[in-house]
Structure formats: structure tokens, C-alpha cells
Short mmCIF file of C-alpha atoms and ligand atoms in Angstrom, two decimals:
data_model
loop_
_atom_site.label_atom_id
_atom_site.label_comp_id
_atom_site.label_asym_id
_atom_site.label_seq_id
_atom_site.Cartn_x
_atom_site.Cartn_y
_atom_site.Cartn_z
CA MET A 193 8.54 -21.68 -8.44
CA GLN A 194 11.61 -19.49 -8.04
CA ASN A 195 13.96 -19.70 -5.05
CA PHE A 196 13.07 -17.27 -2.28
CA THR A 197 13.64 -16.25 1.31
CA PHE A 198 10.77 -14.98 3.43
CA TYR A 199 11.15 -13.34 6.81
CA SER A 200 8.16 -11.53 8.28
CA PRO A 201 8.99 -10.95 11.93
CA THR A 202 6.18 -8.53 12.81
CA TYR A 203 4.18 -9.42 15.93
CA PHE A 204 0.51 -8.89 15.03
CA VAL A 205 -2.06 -8.06 17.68
CA PHE A 206 -5.56 -8.25 16.20
CA GLY A 207 -8.97 -7.36 17.61
CA LYS A 208 -11.15 -5.06 19.67
CA ASP A 209 -9.57 -2.69 22.22
CA GLN A 210 -6.05 -4.01 21.61
CA GLU A 211 -4.67 -0.49 21.15
CA ASN A 212 -5.05 0.01 24.90
CA GLU A 213 -2.10 -2.39 25.31
CA THR A 214 0.24 -0.37 23.09
CA GLY A 215 2.52 0.68 25.97
CA LYS A 216 3.04 -2.95 26.92
CA TYR A 217 4.19 -3.82 23.40
CA VAL A 218 6.47 -0.81 23.13
CA ARG A 219 8.10 -1.97 26.38
CA ARG A 220 8.32 -5.56 25.14
CA PHE A 221 10.03 -4.49 21.90
CA GLY A 222 12.61 -2.33 23.61
CA GLY A 223 11.24 1.21 23.50
CA ASN A 224 12.42 3.61 26.23
CA LYS A 225 11.51 6.88 24.57
CA VAL A 226 8.92 7.07 21.83
CA LEU A 227 8.08 9.30 18.90
CA LEU A 228 4.28 9.34 18.48
CA HIS A 229 3.76 10.01 14.79
CA TYR A 230 0.31 10.67 13.30
CA GLY A 231 -1.60 12.39 10.51
CA GLY A 232 -3.96 15.28 10.05
CA GLY A 233 -6.08 14.79 13.14
CA SER A 234 -8.39 11.77 12.79
CA VAL A 235 -6.62 10.04 15.70
CA VAL A 236 -7.00 13.16 17.86
CA ARG A 237 -10.73 13.48 17.08
CA SER A 238 -11.44 9.80 17.72
CA GLY A 239 -9.66 9.84 21.09
CA LEU A 240 -7.24 7.14 19.92
CA LEU A 241 -4.14 9.26 20.52
CA ASP A 242 -5.19 9.91 24.12
CA ARG A 243 -5.81 6.21 24.76
CA ILE A 244 -2.34 5.40 23.46
CA LYS A 245 -0.77 8.09 25.62
CA THR A 246 -2.54 6.61 28.64
CA SER A 247 -1.16 3.16 27.82
CA LEU A 248 2.39 4.60 27.56
CA ASP A 249 1.92 6.47 30.84
CA LYS A 250 0.92 3.19 32.50
CA GLU A 251 4.29 1.76 31.51
CA ALA A 252 6.08 5.01 32.45
CA ILE A 253 7.42 5.36 28.91
CA PRO A 254 8.10 8.99 27.92
CA TYR A 255 7.21 10.27 24.46
CA VAL A 256 7.39 13.20 22.09
CA GLU A 257 4.83 13.93 19.38
CA LEU A 258 4.94 14.78 15.71
CA GLY A 259 1.58 15.01 13.93
CA GLY A 260 0.69 16.47 10.56
CA VAL A 261 1.55 13.65 8.16
CA LYS A 262 -0.33 14.30 4.92
CA PRO A 263 -1.73 11.56 2.69
CA ASN A 264 1.07 10.99 0.14
CA PRO A 265 3.60 11.80 2.89
CA ARG A 266 6.26 14.43 2.26
CA SER A 267 10.01 14.50 2.68
CA GLY A 268 9.94 17.77 4.68
CA LEU A 269 8.22 16.24 7.71
CA VAL A 270 10.61 13.27 7.58
CA TYR A 271 13.61 15.62 7.97
CA GLU A 272 11.80 17.32 10.86
CA GLY A 273 11.12 13.94 12.52
CA ILE A 274 14.73 12.80 12.19
CA GLU A 275 15.97 15.98 13.84
CA LEU A 276 13.41 15.72 16.64
CA CYS A 277 14.28 12.08 17.41
CA ARG A 278 18.00 12.86 17.53
CA LYS A 279 17.48 15.88 19.77
CA GLU A 280 15.17 14.01 22.16
CA GLY A 281 17.02 10.69 22.25
CA VAL A 282 14.05 8.75 20.85
CA ASP A 283 14.69 5.02 20.42
CA PHE A 284 11.29 3.79 19.18
CA VAL A 285 8.96 5.18 16.48
CA LEU A 286 5.24 4.55 16.89
CA ALA A 287 2.99 5.26 13.89
CA ILE A 288 -0.71 5.79 14.63
CA GLY A 289 -2.69 5.95 11.42
CA GLY A 290 -2.66 4.69 7.85
CA GLY A 291 -0.06 3.92 5.22
CA SER A 292 1.05 7.54 4.93
CA THR A 293 1.81 7.86 8.64
CA ILE A 294 3.48 4.45 8.81
CA ASP A 295 5.63 5.21 5.75
CA SER A 296 6.68 8.55 7.18
CA ALA A 297 7.53 6.82 10.49
CA LYS A 298 9.62 4.24 8.63
CA ALA A 299 11.55 6.96 6.80
CA ILE A 300 12.26 8.73 10.10
CA ALA A 301 13.30 5.48 11.79
CA ALA A 302 15.82 4.73 9.04
CA GLY A 303 17.03 8.32 8.80
CA VAL A 304 17.84 8.67 12.52
CA VAL A 305 20.46 5.90 12.43
CA TYR A 306 21.93 6.86 9.03
CA ASP A 307 24.74 9.36 8.49
CA GLY A 308 23.72 10.42 4.99
CA ASP A 309 20.50 11.83 3.49
CA PHE A 310 17.50 9.56 4.15
CA TRP A 311 16.48 10.06 0.49
CA ASP A 312 19.33 7.70 -0.51
CA PHE A 313 17.02 4.86 0.55
CA TYR A 314 14.39 6.12 -1.90
CA GLN A 315 16.95 5.95 -4.70
CA GLY A 316 17.68 2.27 -4.26
CA LYS A 317 19.82 1.89 -1.12
CA LEU A 318 18.51 -1.05 0.94
CA VAL A 319 17.27 -0.32 4.46
CA GLU A 320 19.18 -2.68 6.70
CA LYS A 321 19.00 -0.71 9.95
CA ALA A 322 16.36 1.52 11.49
CA LEU A 323 15.00 2.36 14.92
CA PRO A 324 12.34 -0.20 15.90
CA ILE A 325 8.91 0.72 14.52
CA GLY A 326 5.47 -0.10 15.95
CA THR A 327 2.14 0.65 14.31
CA VAL A 328 -1.48 1.13 15.36
CA LEU A 329 -3.39 0.86 12.10
CA THR A 330 -6.51 2.93 11.39
CA ILE A 331 -7.21 2.08 7.72
CA ALA A 332 -6.98 -1.19 5.80
CA ALA A 333 -5.21 -0.30 2.58
CA ALA A 334 -1.48 0.07 1.99
CA GLY A 335 -0.33 -2.98 3.94
CA SER A 336 2.59 -1.01 5.36
CA GLU A 337 1.84 -2.53 8.79
CA GLY A 338 3.43 -5.77 7.57
CA SER A 339 5.51 -4.72 4.59
CA PRO A 340 9.22 -3.89 4.27
CA ASP A 341 8.34 -0.82 2.14
CA SER A 342 7.76 2.89 2.48
CA VAL A 343 6.66 5.44 -0.13
CA ILE A 344 7.50 9.15 0.23
CA THR A 345 6.93 12.19 -1.99
CA ASN A 346 10.01 14.32 -2.56
CA GLU A 347 8.88 17.91 -2.33
CA ASP A 348 11.82 18.98 -4.45
CA GLY A 349 10.10 18.13 -7.75
CA MET A 350 6.94 16.46 -6.35
CA TYR A 351 7.61 12.86 -7.29
CA LYS A 352 7.00 9.73 -5.28
CA ARG A 353 9.47 6.93 -4.72
CA GLY A 354 9.59 3.74 -2.66
CA ALA A 355 12.27 2.33 -0.40
CA THR A 356 12.56 -1.19 0.91
CA GLY A 357 14.52 -3.37 3.30
CA GLU A 358 14.06 -5.66 6.27
CA GLY A 359 14.78 -2.75 8.63
CA PHE A 360 11.35 -1.42 7.64
CA ARG A 361 9.30 -4.37 8.91
CA PRO A 362 7.43 -3.16 12.00
CA THR A 363 8.32 -4.97 15.23
CA PHE A 364 4.63 -5.04 16.16
CA SER A 365 1.39 -3.92 14.56
CA ILE A 366 -1.91 -3.52 16.35
CA LEU A 367 -4.94 -4.09 14.12
CA ASN A 368 -8.32 -3.26 15.62
CA PRO A 369 -10.94 -3.35 12.84
CA ALA A 370 -13.28 -1.16 14.93
CA LEU A 371 -10.82 1.74 14.51
CA THR A 372 -11.60 1.75 10.77
CA GLN A 373 -15.33 2.35 11.36
CA THR A 374 -14.85 6.14 11.39
CA LEU A 375 -13.45 6.17 7.84
CA PRO A 376 -15.38 8.06 5.18
CA ALA A 377 -16.81 5.64 2.55
CA TYR A 378 -14.47 7.06 -0.09
CA GLN A 379 -11.35 6.24 1.98
CA THR A 380 -12.69 2.77 2.74
CA ALA A 381 -13.17 2.19 -1.00
CA CYS A 382 -9.67 3.54 -1.77
CA GLY A 383 -8.32 0.99 0.70
CA ILE A 384 -10.28 -1.87 -0.87
CA THR A 385 -8.91 -0.89 -4.29
CA ASP A 386 -5.32 -0.71 -3.05
CA ILE A 387 -5.58 -4.15 -1.43
CA MET A 388 -6.92 -5.65 -4.67
CA ALA A 389 -4.16 -3.90 -6.62
CA HIS A 390 -1.50 -5.45 -4.37
CA LEU A 391 -2.97 -8.85 -5.20
CA PHE A 392 -3.14 -8.21 -8.95
CA GLU A 393 0.46 -6.89 -9.03
CA ARG A 394 1.49 -10.35 -7.82
CA TYR A 395 -1.05 -12.38 -9.78
CA PHE A 396 0.14 -11.20 -13.19
CA THR A 397 3.38 -13.12 -13.43
CA THR A 398 5.52 -14.91 -15.97
CA THR A 399 6.42 -17.65 -13.45
CA LYS A 400 4.72 -20.95 -14.26
CA GLU A 401 3.05 -23.37 -11.85
CA VAL A 402 2.73 -21.20 -8.76
CA GLU A 403 -0.54 -22.77 -7.74
CA VAL A 404 -0.31 -22.11 -4.00
CA THR A 405 0.17 -18.35 -4.37
CA ASP A 406 -2.31 -18.15 -7.27
CA ARG A 407 -4.96 -19.75 -5.08
CA MET A 408 -4.12 -17.59 -2.06
CA ILE A 409 -4.45 -14.45 -4.19
CA GLU A 410 -7.73 -15.62 -5.70
CA GLY A 411 -9.07 -16.37 -2.20
CA LEU A 412 -8.16 -12.90 -0.97
CA LEU A 413 -9.65 -11.27 -4.10
CA LEU A 414 -12.89 -13.23 -3.57
CA THR A 415 -12.94 -11.98 0.02
CA MET A 416 -12.63 -8.39 -1.15
CA VAL A 417 -15.39 -8.84 -3.74
CA HIS A 418 -17.65 -10.24 -1.03
CA GLU A 419 -16.76 -7.94 1.89
CA GLY A 420 -16.16 -4.67 -0.01
CA PRO A 421 -19.82 -3.95 -0.84
CA ARG A 422 -20.93 -5.13 2.64
CA VAL A 423 -18.71 -2.60 4.38
CA ILE A 424 -19.67 0.22 2.01
CA ALA A 425 -23.34 -0.54 2.71
CA ASP A 426 -22.78 -0.81 6.48
CA PRO A 427 -19.65 0.99 7.77
CA ASN A 428 -20.17 -0.51 11.23
CA ASN A 429 -20.04 -4.12 10.06
CA TYR A 430 -17.18 -5.24 12.33
CA GLU A 431 -16.81 -8.71 10.79
CA ALA A 432 -16.54 -7.37 7.25
CA ARG A 433 -14.03 -4.76 8.47
CA ALA A 434 -12.05 -7.51 10.20
CA ASN A 435 -11.83 -9.65 7.07
CA ILE A 436 -10.77 -6.68 4.98
CA MET A 437 -8.16 -5.61 7.52
CA TRP A 438 -6.46 -8.99 7.64
CA ALA A 439 -6.73 -9.37 3.86
CA GLY A 440 -4.94 -6.02 3.54
CA MET A 441 -2.04 -7.30 5.60
CA MET A 442 -1.91 -10.66 3.77
CA ALA A 443 -2.07 -8.94 0.38
CA HIS A 444 1.14 -7.03 0.96
CA ASN A 445 3.45 -8.75 3.44
CA ASN A 446 4.46 -10.83 0.40
CA SER A 447 3.24 -14.20 1.62
CA CYS A 448 1.28 -14.27 -1.68
CA GLY A 449 4.20 -13.01 -3.73
CA VAL A 450 7.07 -15.31 -2.91
CA GLY A 451 8.65 -17.47 -5.60
CA ARG A 452 7.15 -15.58 -8.52
CA VAL A 453 7.92 -12.64 -10.80
CA GLN A 454 5.69 -9.68 -9.86
CA ASP A 455 4.66 -6.73 -12.01
CA TRP A 456 4.27 -3.37 -10.13
CA ALA A 457 4.10 -1.13 -13.21
CA SER A 458 0.58 0.02 -12.27
CA HIS A 459 1.84 1.20 -8.88
CA ASP A 460 4.71 3.13 -10.44
CA ILE A 461 2.35 4.66 -13.01
CA GLU A 462 -0.07 5.62 -10.22
CA HIS A 463 2.58 7.09 -7.95
CA GLU A 464 3.30 9.80 -10.53
CA LEU A 465 -0.41 10.74 -10.39
CA SER A 466 -0.75 10.90 -6.61
CA ALA A 467 2.50 12.85 -6.35
CA LEU A 468 1.54 15.44 -8.97
CA TYR A 469 -2.20 15.82 -8.34
CA ASP A 470 -2.35 14.69 -4.68
CA CYS A 471 -5.16 12.22 -5.36
CA ALA A 472 -5.62 9.23 -3.04
CA HIS A 473 -3.37 6.31 -4.01
CA GLY A 474 -6.32 3.86 -4.15
CA ALA A 475 -8.36 6.21 -6.34
CA GLY A 476 -5.41 6.55 -8.70
CA LEU A 477 -5.11 2.78 -8.89
CA ALA A 478 -8.83 2.46 -9.71
CA VAL A 479 -8.14 4.46 -12.86
CA VAL A 480 -4.71 3.01 -13.71
CA PHE A 481 -5.19 -0.73 -13.17
CA PRO A 482 -8.09 -1.42 -15.57
CA ALA A 483 -6.23 0.60 -18.23
CA TRP A 484 -3.04 -1.42 -17.60
CA MET A 485 -5.08 -4.64 -17.89
CA THR A 486 -6.72 -3.56 -21.15
CA TYR A 487 -3.33 -2.64 -22.63
CA ASN A 488 -1.60 -5.86 -21.57
CA TYR A 489 -4.07 -8.75 -21.44
CA LYS A 490 -2.92 -10.14 -24.80
CA HIS A 491 0.45 -10.85 -23.21
CA ASP A 492 -1.11 -13.87 -21.44
CA VAL A 493 -4.79 -14.19 -22.33
CA MET A 494 -5.21 -17.41 -20.36
CA ARG A 495 -4.05 -15.84 -17.09
CA PHE A 496 -6.57 -13.01 -17.50
CA ALA A 497 -9.27 -15.55 -18.46
CA GLN A 498 -8.36 -17.64 -15.40
CA VAL A 499 -8.89 -14.79 -12.93
CA ALA A 500 -12.07 -13.76 -14.79
CA SER A 501 -13.45 -17.24 -14.32
CA ARG A 502 -12.21 -17.99 -10.79
CA VAL A 503 -12.79 -14.59 -9.16
CA TRP A 504 -15.44 -12.83 -11.22
CA GLY A 505 -17.39 -15.98 -12.09
CA CYS A 506 -17.25 -15.39 -15.87
CA ASN A 507 -18.03 -18.37 -18.11
CA MET A 508 -14.86 -19.69 -19.71
CA ASP A 509 -15.10 -19.28 -23.49
CA PHE A 510 -12.72 -22.06 -24.53
CA ALA A 511 -13.09 -21.26 -28.22
CA ASN A 512 -12.21 -17.63 -27.62
CA PRO A 513 -10.67 -17.04 -24.15
CA GLU A 514 -10.07 -13.41 -25.08
CA ASN A 515 -13.80 -12.84 -24.53
CA THR A 516 -13.50 -14.22 -20.99
CA ALA A 517 -10.40 -12.11 -20.27
CA LEU A 518 -12.18 -8.93 -21.41
CA ALA A 519 -15.32 -9.82 -19.45
CA GLY A 520 -13.18 -10.13 -16.30
CA ILE A 521 -11.65 -6.68 -16.82
CA GLN A 522 -15.15 -5.25 -17.27
CA CYS A 523 -16.28 -6.92 -14.02
CA PHE A 524 -13.37 -5.26 -12.19
CA ARG A 525 -14.35 -1.86 -13.65
CA ASN A 526 -17.99 -2.39 -12.62
CA PHE A 527 -16.93 -3.41 -9.12
CA LEU A 528 -14.80 -0.28 -8.69
CA THR A 529 -17.63 1.95 -9.88
CA SER A 530 -20.05 0.18 -7.52
CA ILE A 531 -17.92 1.07 -4.49
CA GLY A 532 -17.62 4.70 -5.60
CA MET A 533 -14.20 4.80 -7.21
CA PRO A 534 -13.33 7.10 -10.13
CA ALA A 535 -12.82 5.72 -13.65
CA THR A 536 -11.16 8.54 -15.59
CA PHE A 537 -8.13 10.81 -15.61
CA ALA A 538 -10.31 13.90 -15.25
CA GLU A 539 -11.95 12.57 -12.08
CA LEU A 540 -8.48 12.47 -10.48
CA GLY A 541 -7.81 16.07 -11.47
CA ALA A 542 -5.18 14.84 -13.96
CA LYS A 543 -4.53 16.67 -17.22
CA GLU A 544 -4.03 15.22 -20.70
CA GLU A 545 -1.27 17.72 -21.52
CA ASP A 546 0.82 16.34 -18.62
CA ILE A 547 0.95 12.82 -20.11
CA PRO A 548 4.41 13.15 -21.76
CA LYS A 549 5.86 14.50 -18.49
CA LEU A 550 4.19 11.79 -16.38
CA ALA A 551 5.35 9.00 -18.71
CA HIS A 552 8.89 10.36 -18.75
CA MET A 553 9.03 10.59 -14.95
CA ALA A 554 7.61 7.08 -14.57
CA ALA A 555 10.16 5.62 -17.01
CA TYR A 556 13.30 7.68 -16.35
CA GLY A 557 12.75 9.86 -13.25
CA ASP A 558 15.26 9.80 -10.42
CA GLY A 559 17.57 7.06 -11.65
CA ARG A 560 15.06 4.79 -13.39
CA THR A 561 16.34 3.11 -16.54
CA GLY A 562 13.42 3.40 -18.95
CA HIS A 563 11.28 0.33 -18.31
CA LEU A 564 8.60 -0.64 -15.79
CA GLY A 565 6.98 -3.97 -14.96
CA GLY A 566 7.96 -7.58 -14.40
CA PHE A 567 5.02 -9.26 -16.19
CA VAL A 568 5.22 -6.99 -19.23
CA SER A 569 8.14 -4.61 -19.69
CA LEU A 570 6.72 -1.20 -20.60
CA SER A 571 8.63 1.55 -22.41
CA GLU A 572 8.01 5.27 -21.98
CA GLU A 573 5.74 5.13 -25.06
CA ASP A 574 3.72 2.21 -23.61
CA ILE A 575 3.30 4.11 -20.34
CA ALA A 576 2.05 7.18 -22.24
CA ASN A 577 -0.40 4.95 -24.15
CA ILE A 578 -1.72 3.54 -20.86
CA TYR A 579 -2.22 7.07 -19.48
CA ARG A 580 -4.16 7.87 -22.70
CA LEU A 581 -6.47 4.90 -22.12
CA MET A 582 -7.56 6.60 -18.87
CA LEU A 583 -8.87 9.76 -20.60
O1 NZQ B 57 -4.42 12.11 8.39
P1 NZQ B 57 -5.64 11.68 9.11
O2 NZQ B 57 -6.37 12.78 9.78
O3 NZQ B 57 -5.36 10.53 10.04
O4 NZQ B 57 -6.70 11.16 7.99
C1 NZQ B 57 -6.45 10.07 7.12
C2 NZQ B 57 -6.15 10.49 5.69
O5 NZQ B 57 -6.80 11.69 5.38
C3 NZQ B 57 -7.72 9.29 6.96
N1 NZQ B 57 -7.92 8.27 7.97
C4 NZQ B 57 -7.11 7.21 8.26
N2 NZQ B 57 -7.67 6.44 9.20
C5 NZQ B 57 -8.86 7.01 9.52
C6 NZQ B 57 -9.01 8.19 8.75
N3 NZQ B 57 -10.10 8.97 8.85
C7 NZQ B 57 -11.06 8.61 9.72
N4 NZQ B 57 -10.99 7.49 10.48
C8 NZQ B 57 -9.91 6.66 10.40
N5 NZQ B 57 -9.88 5.54 11.12
O6 NZQ B 57 -7.60 8.63 5.71
C9 NZQ B 57 -6.80 9.42 4.84
C10 NZQ B 57 -5.84 8.52 4.12
O7 NZQ B 57 -4.84 8.04 4.97
P2 NZQ B 57 -3.51 7.38 4.38
O8 NZQ B 57 -2.62 6.99 5.48
O9 NZQ B 57 -2.95 8.27 3.30
O10 NZQ B 57 -4.12 6.08 3.63
P3 NZQ B 57 -3.44 4.76 3.10
O11 NZQ B 57 -3.31 3.76 4.18
O12 NZQ B 57 -4.20 4.40 1.89
O13 NZQ B 57 -1.94 5.14 2.69
C11 NZQ B 57 -1.64 5.66 1.41
C12 NZQ B 57 -0.15 5.83 1.26
O14 NZQ B 57 0.51 4.55 1.32
C13 NZQ B 57 1.38 4.41 0.20
C14 NZQ B 57 0.65 5.18 -0.87
O15 NZQ B 57 1.46 5.49 -1.97
C15 NZQ B 57 0.18 6.40 -0.11
O16 NZQ B 57 1.22 7.36 -0.01
N6 NZQ B 57 1.64 2.99 -0.04
C16 NZQ B 57 2.48 2.36 0.82
C17 NZQ B 57 2.83 1.03 0.68
C18 NZQ B 57 3.76 0.37 1.64
N7 NZQ B 57 4.40 1.13 2.51
O17 NZQ B 57 3.96 -0.85 1.63
C19 NZQ B 57 2.33 0.22 -0.43
C20 NZQ B 57 1.17 0.84 -1.14
O18 NZQ B 57 1.11 0.32 -2.44
C21 NZQ B 57 1.16 2.33 -1.22
O19 NZQ B 57 1.93 2.80 -2.33
ZN1 ZN B 58 -0.71 0.24 -3.18
#
């Protein structure tokens, strides 16, 4: 196991009706004037926004609002949010929604207290300071409610980049699984896929003897394989939603990733797709990840055979473990199809003729140095080959 530090200071509040206490937590974590940040309207339609306003009113905490965050959140609204917070003297940013809203809120929170352009953080500058951030989560997927990361699409060129730093860890996150019951099945499935992708990005490692994190990842993957189909079949299954919601947090706050090399090439390869074609991140991953696995399994056949056996229940072919590895990848593909995820480039609206551009952006765009991935280092040509496997 490699040396590591792990600091995950977010205060999690989990369960039914907990969003009605939001005002109390804003007060507890130092908010005196709040930016309420949300997406395209689901929180207005469900009445959630009103309930949160009521809870702030109860604590006599004033607020301003900025809605309109799009999935794959854009830089333009971040600039608008920074200006609004400065003008209004906001000292606390509250995100109500999914990963896109939380990531946009994080970008605003860092930008308000920074003299330069907030995009510097998305080009590698670490986020050390930001206004305190709280979240009320409405979809189990990105894990941003517990992660030190944010992903934003730069509208000047339409490419997506991530920023990271301890300043991005929310001070509190409220997770009520019942709030996810209004999700369309497709969005639920995108979330399930993203959670599994966060686990696989960590599972495929070159670090030896990381049994504790291997077993944690396998346990969370098994949970997703069990609960995913149950929640697709019955969207109101609170217990299944609860397990998925907590798994989503655990998959990405890095408790399963410490002490080991991680990969993340599939995420970078996907981000080019969701930036250019505006597909859902989870749907993009459903197409990218099996292709990445097929291209790279020979790099460590036994690791792929191990997950095939332990998670997908494939028989271990000791004479030819490659068969087991390939059977596991096929099980993952079948699972994704069974929950309604796409399998091909065309289903994402992606175009074959864009592959050279996508591969170049993934490898070299905006300061990158030509290689992606910690488990296998991929060149621009490898990335293009992986995109071709998705056709
Ligand atoms: O905008 P509204 O109207 O709220 O609708 C949203 C949106 O259309 C809808 N939705 C959310 N909760 C709902 C609901 N509809 C009905 N009922 C509810 N309870 O779902 C749609 C998708 O929302 P979004 O926030 O985009 O989903 P998700 O949480 O999957 O976030 C995706 C973004 O997170 C980034 C992705 O790249 C993508 O931009 N990621 C962020 C990470 C991080 N910060 O750590 C890591 C991830 O790997 C990921 O890259
Ligand atoms: Zn993801």
C-alpha cells in the first residue's frame, strides 16, 4: 500500500425528511447569507426548493437564488454566480440538485474568494480556499456531495475539465433517498453506471496487496449489481434507493481509493464526449468503460479475472484466465444493457469522423501532456483506438 493522507470532513445527514433541517445546518456551518443554486427546475416542480427556503426562513437566514444549471455545467453560469455572490455579500453556497449543480456551486465558491479567473483551477491549480459549500442531493451518481472535485465545461471550445482540492469538500451534505424517487429511469441508470465507474477507476491499479480497498470496492459493486435492477423495476423502493445513495458517496469520497494507483482514463475519454455531444456522463461511461476494458485487460488478466469471479460470479478458468476476464467484461455489458444504458457511439449522438479530434483533445487539450491513465498509460493513438471500439 502506498503512503496516503485522507481527510473527509463533510458532515453527512442521511434519511427521510432531513432536507427540512437545511437552515439549521447552514447556521451551524457559518452561513449568514446564502446562494441557493439549482438546475433546470426539478427542485422547483418537486417543492424541494420551497421547503428549503422555509427552513432558511425559520433560521432568519437571507438568501439569493441562481437556478438554470445545465447537466454538464457551463462556465458562463459560474461567472454569473461569482458576480452575484460578490454583489450580494454571500458567504455560503448551497447546491440543491445533482453533480452538475454541486460542481457549479463549487466553482462559484472557489471563484468568489479568488482574484484571478476561476478557470485556473480547471487547469491544475489546487483549490485550497472557497466559500463553505452545503449540498442537498437529489440524484445518486457523481459523488460530488463527498468529493473534493468539480467538473465544468468551458464554453469557449466546449471541453470539460476537472478541478480538485480540499476547499471543494462540502461542509455538510443532506442525503434523503426519497428525493431520488422522482428521477426518470434513464437518469437513475446513468447514476448507477457512474457509481460503478468510480469503483472500477480505482479497482484497476498497479499497486499490489491492497486487499482492504479491493474488498470494499467489490462489496460496493455487488451492492450496485443487486440494487440497480431492483430500483429500475420499482422506482419507489426506498431501501434500494438508500443503499445506492450511500454507495454513490462511498464510491467517490476516496475511502476506496487511498493507498493505490488509480486509472481515470475512461473518465477523461468520456468527458470529451459529454462536452461535445451533451450526452449524460453516465451514459457516456456505459459506452466508454467496456471498450476501455476490452482494450486493456491483457495488461493484468488476473485482476480482470478476479473481479469477474468475485463480482459477476464467473467460474475461474485457471488454465486460461483470459476466458474469465472476458466473461466478466461481457457480464458488465449485459448489466448495462439490462438497466437501459446505451452501448454504442451512435446511441450517444457521437460521430466517427470526430474521433481524431476527440482523441487529440483527450490527450493534449488544455495543457495535457499526451498520456491518460494510471493503470495503463494511453497515447493519443490508443485513445483513438478505444473510441473506435465503441462504433
Ligand atoms: O436540472 P434539473 O431540473 O434538476 O434535472 C436534473 C438533470 O436534468 C435531473 N434530476 C436530478 N435530480 C432529479 C432530477 N430529475 C428528477 N428528480 C430528481 N430528484 O437529472 C439530470 C441530471 O442531473 P446532473 O446533476 O447532471 O446528474 P449527475 O449527478 O449525474 O451529475 C453529472 C455531472 O457530474 C460530473 C459529470 O461530469 C457531469 O457533469 N461529475 C462530477 C464528479 C465530481 N464532482 O466528483 C465526478 C464524476 O465522475 C462526474 O464527472
Ligand atoms: Zn463519474
